[in-house]
Amino acid sequence: MKKSAVGSVFALLLISAVVLPVFLSSYQWPVTARDHLELKGVEESGATNLVSAIYLGYRAYDTLGETIVLLVAVTGTIGILKKAGAVLEDRHSFALPGEMRRANYMRTHLLEAVTSKLGPIVLLFGFYVMLYGHLSPGGGFQGGVVVASGIVFLALGSSGNASSALIRQDMLGRIEAVAFLMLLILSISGIFTGEGFLDNPLKHYSSLPAAFIIVLNIIIGLKVGAGIGVMCIIMLGKE
Amino acid sequence: MTVILLLFILGLGIYTLFTKDLLHSVIALSAISLLSAMLFYILHAPDVAITEAAVGAGVSTIIFVWIIRHTDRKESDS
C-alpha cells in the first residue's frame, strides 16, 4: 500500500511538471493558421465542418499515417489473438449453437434480442456520420467506429446459423484491405492530374469542392469500421 | 455543469482504481467515457464526443470484458 501511495504521488508530480508550464506560461499562441482557416477554410475546402476540412484537406498526409497506424495495430492484435485463440477457443465461445447454451453464460436472450434489433440502426447511424462528415460533426474515423459497434452488435445478436455476411472475418478483412488500397490509389491520383500528393484530382473540373473529402471519408470509414469490427469479432470468438 | 461532470469523473476514476471487482471497474470506466463525451459536447467539440462515446464506451469496454472473461474477475489480495 505504501509503495503504491509513493507511486501515485510521483505520478501526480510528473503530470503537474508536464502540464503546469502550459497553464503558467504567458507565451502568445500562434494564430496565423487559425485565422487563415477561419477566414478561408470553408471557401477553400467546401466543407462546413472545419475539422473534416483540416484532417482530410490540409492535413491529409497525417491522416494517411493514422490509417497505417490503425492497420498495423489491428494486424498485430489479430496476430496475437490468433496465436492465443487456439488455446482459449473451446472454453466458452460466444458462437455456440442454441443447444449448447449452457457454457455460454454471458450471452442471454435479452442480449440477443436487443443487440440484433439495435445493430442495423447503429450501422445506419454510423454511415450517416461517415457520409455527412463534411457538413456535420463526425467523419470517417468516428463513423467507422460507430459502424464497428454496429457490426459487433450484429455479431452478438446473430443466433447460430442466421448470421449475415457482414460479421464474417474474411469478408471484413477483405473490405479493410480493399479500402486501404483505394485510399492509396486515391492519394496518388492527385499527382497524375498535376495537383500533388493527396490533393483533390478533380479540383478544377468538379463543381462540388467537398467531393474528395466525402470520398475519403467513406473509404476511411469503411476501413476503420471493418478493421475494428474484425478485431472485436475475433476477440468474441466468432468464426 | 462542467465542474459537476468533472467531479463525477473523478469519483468514478477513484472507484475504478480501488474496487476489487474488475467488472465493476470496467463499467465505471465506460461511465467515465460517457460523462467525458458529455463534457466534450458541452465544450463544443462534438467530433471528439462521438469518438469518445464510440471508442471509450463501446469498443474498449468490449475489449476489457473479453480480457476479464479469459482471466479472473476478482482481484487477488497479494
Tab-separated table of C-alpha atoms in Angstrom:
chain	number	residue	atom	x	y	z
A	1	MET	CA	0.000	0.000	0.000
A	2	LYS	CA	2.838	2.348	0.906
A	3	LYS	CA	4.599	1.639	-2.321
A	4	SER	CA	1.510	2.442	-4.382
A	5	ALA	CA	0.997	5.728	-2.463
A	6	VAL	CA	4.553	6.784	-3.249
A	7	GLY	CA	3.970	5.785	-6.851
A	8	SER	CA	0.800	7.834	-7.174
A	9	VAL	CA	2.417	10.916	-5.611
A	10	PHE	CA	5.289	10.547	-8.042
A	11	ALA	CA	2.865	10.234	-10.956
A	12	LEU	CA	0.965	13.357	-9.853
A	13	LEU	CA	4.217	15.326	-9.598
A	14	LEU	CA	5.245	14.148	-13.043
A	15	ILE	CA	1.911	15.102	-14.576
A	16	SER	CA	1.936	18.535	-12.957
A	17	ALA	CA	5.503	19.100	-14.127
A	18	VAL	CA	4.378	18.380	-17.678
A	19	VAL	CA	1.072	20.258	-17.569
A	20	LEU	CA	1.825	23.306	-15.405
A	21	PRO	CA	4.005	25.185	-17.921
A	22	VAL	CA	1.090	25.132	-20.361
A	23	PHE	CA	-1.119	26.989	-17.878
A	24	LEU	CA	1.535	29.249	-16.392
A	25	SER	CA	3.302	30.468	-19.487
A	26	SER	CA	2.276	33.810	-20.905
A	27	TYR	CA	3.501	32.902	-24.366
A	28	GLN	CA	1.185	34.019	-27.124
A	29	TRP	CA	-0.345	31.158	-29.093
A	30	PRO	CA	0.408	31.172	-32.803
A	31	VAL	CA	-2.647	32.478	-34.630
A	32	THR	CA	-1.677	32.550	-38.310
A	33	ALA	CA	-3.061	29.136	-39.227
A	34	ARG	CA	-6.162	29.632	-37.083
A	35	ASP	CA	-7.051	32.946	-38.692
A	36	HIS	CA	-6.410	31.599	-42.170
A	37	LEU	CA	-8.654	28.583	-41.541
A	38	GLU	CA	-11.380	30.701	-40.015
A	39	LEU	CA	-11.466	33.090	-42.936
A	40	LYS	CA	-10.759	30.866	-45.927
A	41	GLY	CA	-11.261	27.293	-44.732
A	42	VAL	CA	-14.872	26.807	-45.761
A	43	GLU	CA	-14.364	28.531	-49.063
A	44	GLU	CA	-11.214	26.597	-49.989
A	45	SER	CA	-12.287	23.112	-48.981
A	46	GLY	CA	-16.057	23.322	-49.408
A	47	ALA	CA	-16.611	21.529	-46.111
A	48	THR	CA	-18.675	23.246	-43.443
A	49	ASN	CA	-17.184	21.035	-40.763
A	50	LEU	CA	-13.722	22.532	-40.494
A	51	VAL	CA	-12.360	19.575	-38.555
A	52	SER	CA	-13.030	17.377	-41.591
A	53	ALA	CA	-11.568	20.025	-43.863
A	54	ILE	CA	-8.359	20.013	-41.846
A	55	TYR	CA	-7.797	16.321	-41.429
A	56	LEU	CA	-8.732	15.347	-44.970
A	57	GLY	CA	-7.748	18.525	-46.781
A	58	TYR	CA	-4.913	20.468	-45.259
A	59	ARG	CA	-3.516	17.638	-43.167
A	60	ALA	CA	-4.462	14.581	-45.208
A	61	TYR	CA	-0.898	13.312	-45.036
A	62	ASP	CA	-1.268	12.882	-41.260
A	63	THR	CA	-4.500	11.009	-41.818
A	64	LEU	CA	-2.748	8.576	-44.164
A	65	GLY	CA	-0.227	7.947	-41.389
A	66	GLU	CA	-3.043	7.418	-38.873
A	67	THR	CA	-4.711	4.824	-41.070
A	68	ILE	CA	-1.403	2.987	-41.400
A	69	VAL	CA	-1.013	3.054	-37.610
A	70	LEU	CA	-4.504	1.602	-37.240
A	71	LEU	CA	-3.768	-1.070	-39.848
A	72	VAL	CA	-0.596	-2.117	-38.033
A	73	ALA	CA	-2.367	-2.116	-34.650
A	74	VAL	CA	-5.217	-4.293	-35.924
A	75	THR	CA	-2.802	-6.635	-37.679
A	76	GLY	CA	-0.720	-7.026	-34.544
A	77	THR	CA	-3.737	-7.634	-32.326
A	78	ILE	CA	-5.135	-10.230	-34.706
A	79	GLY	CA	-1.752	-11.923	-34.909
A	80	ILE	CA	-1.505	-12.208	-31.122
A	81	LEU	CA	-5.139	-13.298	-30.812
A	82	LYS	CA	-4.794	-15.989	-33.457
A	83	LYS	CA	-1.899	-17.433	-31.523
A	84	ALA	CA	-3.644	-17.246	-28.140
A	85	GLY	CA	-7.029	-18.164	-29.584
A	86	ALA	CA	-6.045	-21.766	-30.271
A	87	VAL	CA	-5.813	-22.371	-26.521
A	88	LEU	CA	-8.793	-20.339	-25.426
A	89	GLU	CA	-11.214	-21.139	-28.231
A	90	ASP	CA	-13.093	-24.122	-26.827
A	91	ARG	CA	-13.519	-22.921	-23.248
A	92	HIS	CA	-16.563	-20.786	-23.821
A	93	SER	CA	-17.152	-19.215	-27.177
A	94	PHE	CA	-19.830	-16.672	-27.998
A	95	ALA	CA	-20.675	-18.576	-31.150
A	96	LEU	CA	-22.164	-21.700	-29.675
A	97	PRO	CA	-25.311	-23.079	-31.324
A	98	GLY	CA	-28.556	-22.929	-29.402
A	99	GLU	CA	-28.476	-26.316	-27.705
A	100	MET	CA	-25.043	-25.781	-26.218
A	101	ARG	CA	-26.092	-22.642	-24.425
A	102	ARG	CA	-25.061	-23.964	-21.013
A	103	ALA	CA	-21.439	-22.906	-21.213
A	104	ASN	CA	-22.424	-19.649	-22.781
A	105	TYR	CA	-23.270	-17.827	-19.602
A	106	MET	CA	-22.525	-14.306	-20.783
A	107	ARG	CA	-24.943	-14.469	-23.667
A	108	THR	CA	-28.597	-14.322	-22.780
A	109	HIS	CA	-31.785	-13.991	-24.782
A	110	LEU	CA	-32.076	-10.399	-23.615
A	111	LEU	CA	-28.690	-9.514	-25.069
A	112	GLU	CA	-29.503	-11.355	-28.281
A	113	ALA	CA	-32.868	-9.671	-28.796
A	114	VAL	CA	-31.636	-6.176	-28.007
A	115	THR	CA	-28.406	-6.296	-29.997
A	116	SER	CA	-29.915	-7.868	-33.094
A	117	LYS	CA	-32.555	-5.137	-33.279
A	118	LEU	CA	-30.178	-2.332	-32.375
A	119	GLY	CA	-27.340	-3.407	-34.696
A	120	PRO	CA	-28.812	-2.237	-38.033
A	121	ILE	CA	-29.842	1.111	-36.534
A	122	VAL	CA	-26.334	1.681	-35.197
A	123	LEU	CA	-24.907	0.702	-38.602
A	124	LEU	CA	-27.199	3.222	-40.313
A	125	PHE	CA	-26.174	5.959	-37.889
A	126	GLY	CA	-22.520	5.118	-38.491
A	127	PHE	CA	-22.946	5.501	-42.238
A	128	TYR	CA	-24.767	8.790	-41.677
A	129	VAL	CA	-21.920	10.133	-39.540
A	130	MET	CA	-19.479	8.942	-42.204
A	131	LEU	CA	-21.305	10.382	-45.235
A	132	TYR	CA	-22.132	13.762	-43.738
A	133	GLY	CA	-18.756	14.250	-42.111
A	134	HIS	CA	-18.072	17.333	-44.219
A	135	LEU	CA	-21.254	19.072	-43.048
A	136	SER	CA	-21.950	17.939	-39.503
A	137	PRO	CA	-19.728	16.726	-36.679
A	138	GLY	CA	-18.206	13.358	-37.425
A	139	GLY	CA	-16.268	11.913	-40.297
A	140	GLY	CA	-14.514	8.787	-41.421
A	141	PHE	CA	-12.934	7.776	-38.145
A	142	GLN	CA	-15.954	8.500	-35.970
A	143	GLY	CA	-18.398	6.936	-38.396
A	144	GLY	CA	-16.102	3.954	-38.809
A	145	VAL	CA	-16.004	3.289	-35.090
A	146	VAL	CA	-19.785	3.542	-34.878
A	147	VAL	CA	-20.042	1.106	-37.804
A	148	ALA	CA	-17.702	-1.214	-35.924
A	149	SER	CA	-20.019	-1.042	-32.890
A	150	GLY	CA	-22.918	-1.940	-35.158
A	151	ILE	CA	-21.006	-4.909	-36.544
A	152	VAL	CA	-20.231	-6.103	-33.019
A	153	PHE	CA	-23.911	-5.746	-32.099
A	154	LEU	CA	-24.871	-7.838	-35.111
A	155	ALA	CA	-22.274	-10.434	-34.171
A	156	LEU	CA	-23.603	-10.622	-30.612
A	157	GLY	CA	-27.201	-10.739	-31.785
A	158	SER	CA	-26.919	-13.311	-34.553
A	159	SER	CA	-28.109	-16.688	-33.361
A	160	GLY	CA	-26.191	-19.608	-34.791
A	161	ASN	CA	-26.909	-20.143	-38.462
A	162	ALA	CA	-28.791	-16.906	-39.169
A	163	SER	CA	-25.598	-14.910	-39.407
A	164	SER	CA	-25.067	-12.279	-42.061
A	165	ALA	CA	-22.048	-11.930	-44.324
A	166	LEU	CA	-21.146	-8.684	-42.582
A	167	ILE	CA	-19.874	-10.439	-39.485
A	168	ARG	CA	-17.638	-12.919	-41.256
A	169	GLN	CA	-13.953	-12.400	-40.583
A	170	ASP	CA	-12.758	-12.968	-44.139
A	171	MET	CA	-15.352	-10.559	-45.516
A	172	LEU	CA	-14.388	-7.780	-43.131
A	173	GLY	CA	-10.700	-8.391	-43.750
A	174	ARG	CA	-11.272	-8.059	-47.475
A	175	ILE	CA	-13.258	-4.845	-47.035
A	176	GLU	CA	-10.447	-3.363	-44.981
A	177	ALA	CA	-7.754	-4.372	-47.462
A	178	VAL	CA	-9.696	-3.028	-50.450
A	179	ALA	CA	-10.450	0.231	-48.622
A	180	PHE	CA	-6.793	0.756	-47.777
A	181	LEU	CA	-5.786	0.036	-51.373
A	182	MET	CA	-8.387	2.542	-52.604
A	183	LEU	CA	-7.044	5.110	-50.161
A	184	LEU	CA	-3.520	4.668	-51.501
A	185	ILE	CA	-4.689	4.849	-55.136
A	186	LEU	CA	-6.733	7.970	-54.398
A	187	SER	CA	-3.862	9.637	-52.611
A	188	ILE	CA	-1.564	9.038	-55.584
A	189	SER	CA	-4.216	10.006	-58.135
A	190	GLY	CA	-3.743	13.695	-57.440
A	191	ILE	CA	-0.202	13.522	-58.792
A	192	PHE	CA	-1.325	12.465	-62.263
A	193	THR	CA	-3.583	15.470	-62.696
A	194	GLY	CA	-0.888	17.825	-61.525
A	195	GLU	CA	-2.340	18.659	-58.112
A	196	GLY	CA	0.087	16.908	-55.790
A	197	PHE	CA	0.032	14.048	-53.318
A	198	LEU	CA	-3.346	13.653	-51.566
A	199	ASP	CA	-4.828	16.660	-53.305
A	200	ASN	CA	-8.211	16.638	-54.994
A	201	PRO	CA	-7.519	15.295	-58.510
A	202	LEU	CA	-10.656	16.920	-59.921
A	203	LYS	CA	-10.234	20.293	-58.285
A	204	HIS	CA	-10.682	22.269	-61.484
A	205	TYR	CA	-13.408	20.105	-63.029
A	206	SER	CA	-15.815	19.330	-60.224
A	207	SER	CA	-18.451	21.790	-59.123
A	208	LEU	CA	-18.575	20.249	-55.653
A	209	PRO	CA	-15.302	21.060	-53.915
A	210	ALA	CA	-16.005	18.769	-50.977
A	211	ALA	CA	-16.391	15.691	-53.206
A	212	PHE	CA	-12.873	14.449	-52.499
A	213	ILE	CA	-13.414	14.839	-48.755
A	214	ILE	CA	-16.646	12.832	-48.992
A	215	VAL	CA	-14.925	10.010	-50.904
A	216	LEU	CA	-12.023	9.942	-48.441
A	217	ASN	CA	-14.479	9.919	-45.527
A	218	ILE	CA	-16.329	6.922	-46.964
A	219	ILE	CA	-13.146	4.956	-47.621
A	220	ILE	CA	-11.618	5.729	-44.229
A	221	GLY	CA	-14.905	4.907	-42.530
A	222	LEU	CA	-15.103	1.525	-44.261
A	223	LYS	CA	-11.507	0.791	-43.386
A	224	VAL	CA	-11.812	1.760	-39.727
A	225	GLY	CA	-15.160	0.020	-39.316
A	226	ALA	CA	-14.018	-3.214	-40.924
A	227	GLY	CA	-10.695	-3.185	-39.085
A	228	ILE	CA	-12.018	-2.612	-35.583
A	229	GLY	CA	-15.030	-4.809	-36.277
A	230	VAL	CA	-12.925	-7.773	-37.332
A	231	MET	CA	-10.687	-7.284	-34.285
A	232	CYS	CA	-13.653	-7.352	-31.897
A	233	ILE	CA	-15.288	-10.305	-33.666
A	234	ILE	CA	-12.118	-12.348	-33.376
A	235	MET	CA	-11.987	-11.406	-29.696
A	236	LEU	CA	-15.548	-12.616	-29.222
A	237	GLY	CA	-14.512	-15.956	-30.670
A	238	LYS	CA	-16.779	-15.783	-33.690
A	239	GLU	CA	-15.851	-17.946	-36.617
B	1	MET	CA	-22.103	21.896	-15.199
B	2	THR	CA	-18.550	21.076	-16.248
B	3	VAL	CA	-17.473	21.081	-12.614
B	4	ILE	CA	-20.208	18.602	-11.668
B	5	LEU	CA	-19.230	16.341	-14.570
B	6	LEU	CA	-15.557	16.554	-13.656
B	7	LEU	CA	-16.337	15.683	-10.019
B	8	PHE	CA	-18.342	12.659	-11.181
B	9	ILE	CA	-15.461	11.622	-13.439
B	10	LEU	CA	-13.014	11.988	-10.567
B	11	GLY	CA	-15.209	9.944	-8.230
B	12	LEU	CA	-15.711	7.196	-10.793
B	13	GLY	CA	-11.992	7.168	-11.520
B	14	ILE	CA	-11.166	6.659	-7.862
B	15	TYR	CA	-13.786	3.908	-7.666
B	16	THR	CA	-12.256	2.275	-10.760
B	17	LEU	CA	-8.867	2.209	-9.108
B	18	PHE	CA	-9.920	0.892	-5.724
B	19	THR	CA	-12.717	-1.589	-6.345
B	20	LYS	CA	-11.778	-5.255	-6.116
B	21	ASP	CA	-14.260	-6.457	-8.716
B	22	LEU	CA	-12.699	-5.820	-12.104
B	23	LEU	CA	-16.023	-5.961	-13.934
B	24	HIS	CA	-17.289	-3.106	-11.772
B	25	SER	CA	-14.248	-1.039	-12.614
B	26	VAL	CA	-14.754	-1.686	-16.334
B	27	ILE	CA	-18.362	-0.481	-16.071
B	28	ALA	CA	-17.170	2.585	-14.149
B	29	LEU	CA	-14.579	3.240	-16.872
B	30	SER	CA	-17.244	3.144	-19.538
B	31	ALA	CA	-19.386	5.517	-17.460
B	32	ILE	CA	-16.377	7.842	-17.317
B	33	SER	CA	-16.232	7.716	-21.114
B	34	LEU	CA	-19.891	8.621	-21.408
B	35	LEU	CA	-19.531	11.511	-18.957
B	36	SER	CA	-16.466	12.839	-20.740
B	37	ALA	CA	-18.346	12.564	-24.029
B	38	MET	CA	-20.979	14.852	-22.490
B	39	LEU	CA	-18.206	17.135	-21.278
B	40	PHE	CA	-16.700	17.348	-24.762
B	41	TYR	CA	-20.106	18.154	-26.190
B	42	ILE	CA	-20.588	20.959	-23.690
B	43	LEU	CA	-17.150	22.298	-24.591
B	44	HIS	CA	-18.181	22.487	-28.296
B	45	ALA	CA	-16.203	19.501	-29.545
B	46	PRO	CA	-18.905	17.192	-30.930
B	47	ASP	CA	-16.406	15.301	-33.100
B	48	VAL	CA	-14.414	14.271	-30.087
B	49	ALA	CA	-17.630	13.479	-28.216
B	50	ILE	CA	-18.733	10.990	-30.894
B	51	THR	CA	-15.339	9.318	-30.913
B	52	GLU	CA	-15.171	9.156	-27.135
B	53	ALA	CA	-18.649	7.646	-26.874
B	54	ALA	CA	-17.998	5.053	-29.561
B	55	VAL	CA	-14.438	4.075	-28.620
B	56	GLY	CA	-14.482	4.603	-24.872
B	57	ALA	CA	-17.920	3.305	-24.036
B	58	GLY	CA	-18.204	0.756	-26.847
B	59	VAL	CA	-15.084	-0.845	-28.207
B	60	SER	CA	-12.743	-0.560	-25.227
B	61	THR	CA	-15.428	-1.916	-22.878
B	62	ILE	CA	-15.815	-4.954	-25.145
B	63	ILE	CA	-12.059	-5.488	-25.120
B	64	PHE	CA	-11.870	-5.214	-21.323
B	65	VAL	CA	-14.808	-7.578	-20.814
B	66	TRP	CA	-13.172	-10.046	-23.192
B	67	ILE	CA	-9.978	-9.890	-21.160
B	68	ILE	CA	-11.887	-10.407	-17.896
B	69	ARG	CA	-13.638	-13.441	-19.366
B	70	HIS	CA	-10.308	-15.055	-20.081
B	71	THR	CA	-8.712	-14.123	-16.755
B	72	ASP	CA	-10.069	-13.720	-13.235
B	73	ARG	CA	-12.849	-11.381	-12.295
B	74	LYS	CA	-11.792	-10.701	-8.729
B	75	GLU	CA	-8.554	-9.006	-7.903
B	76	SER	CA	-6.484	-11.162	-5.590
B	77	ASP	CA	-5.130	-9.794	-2.302
B	78	SER	CA	-1.414	-10.130	-2.536
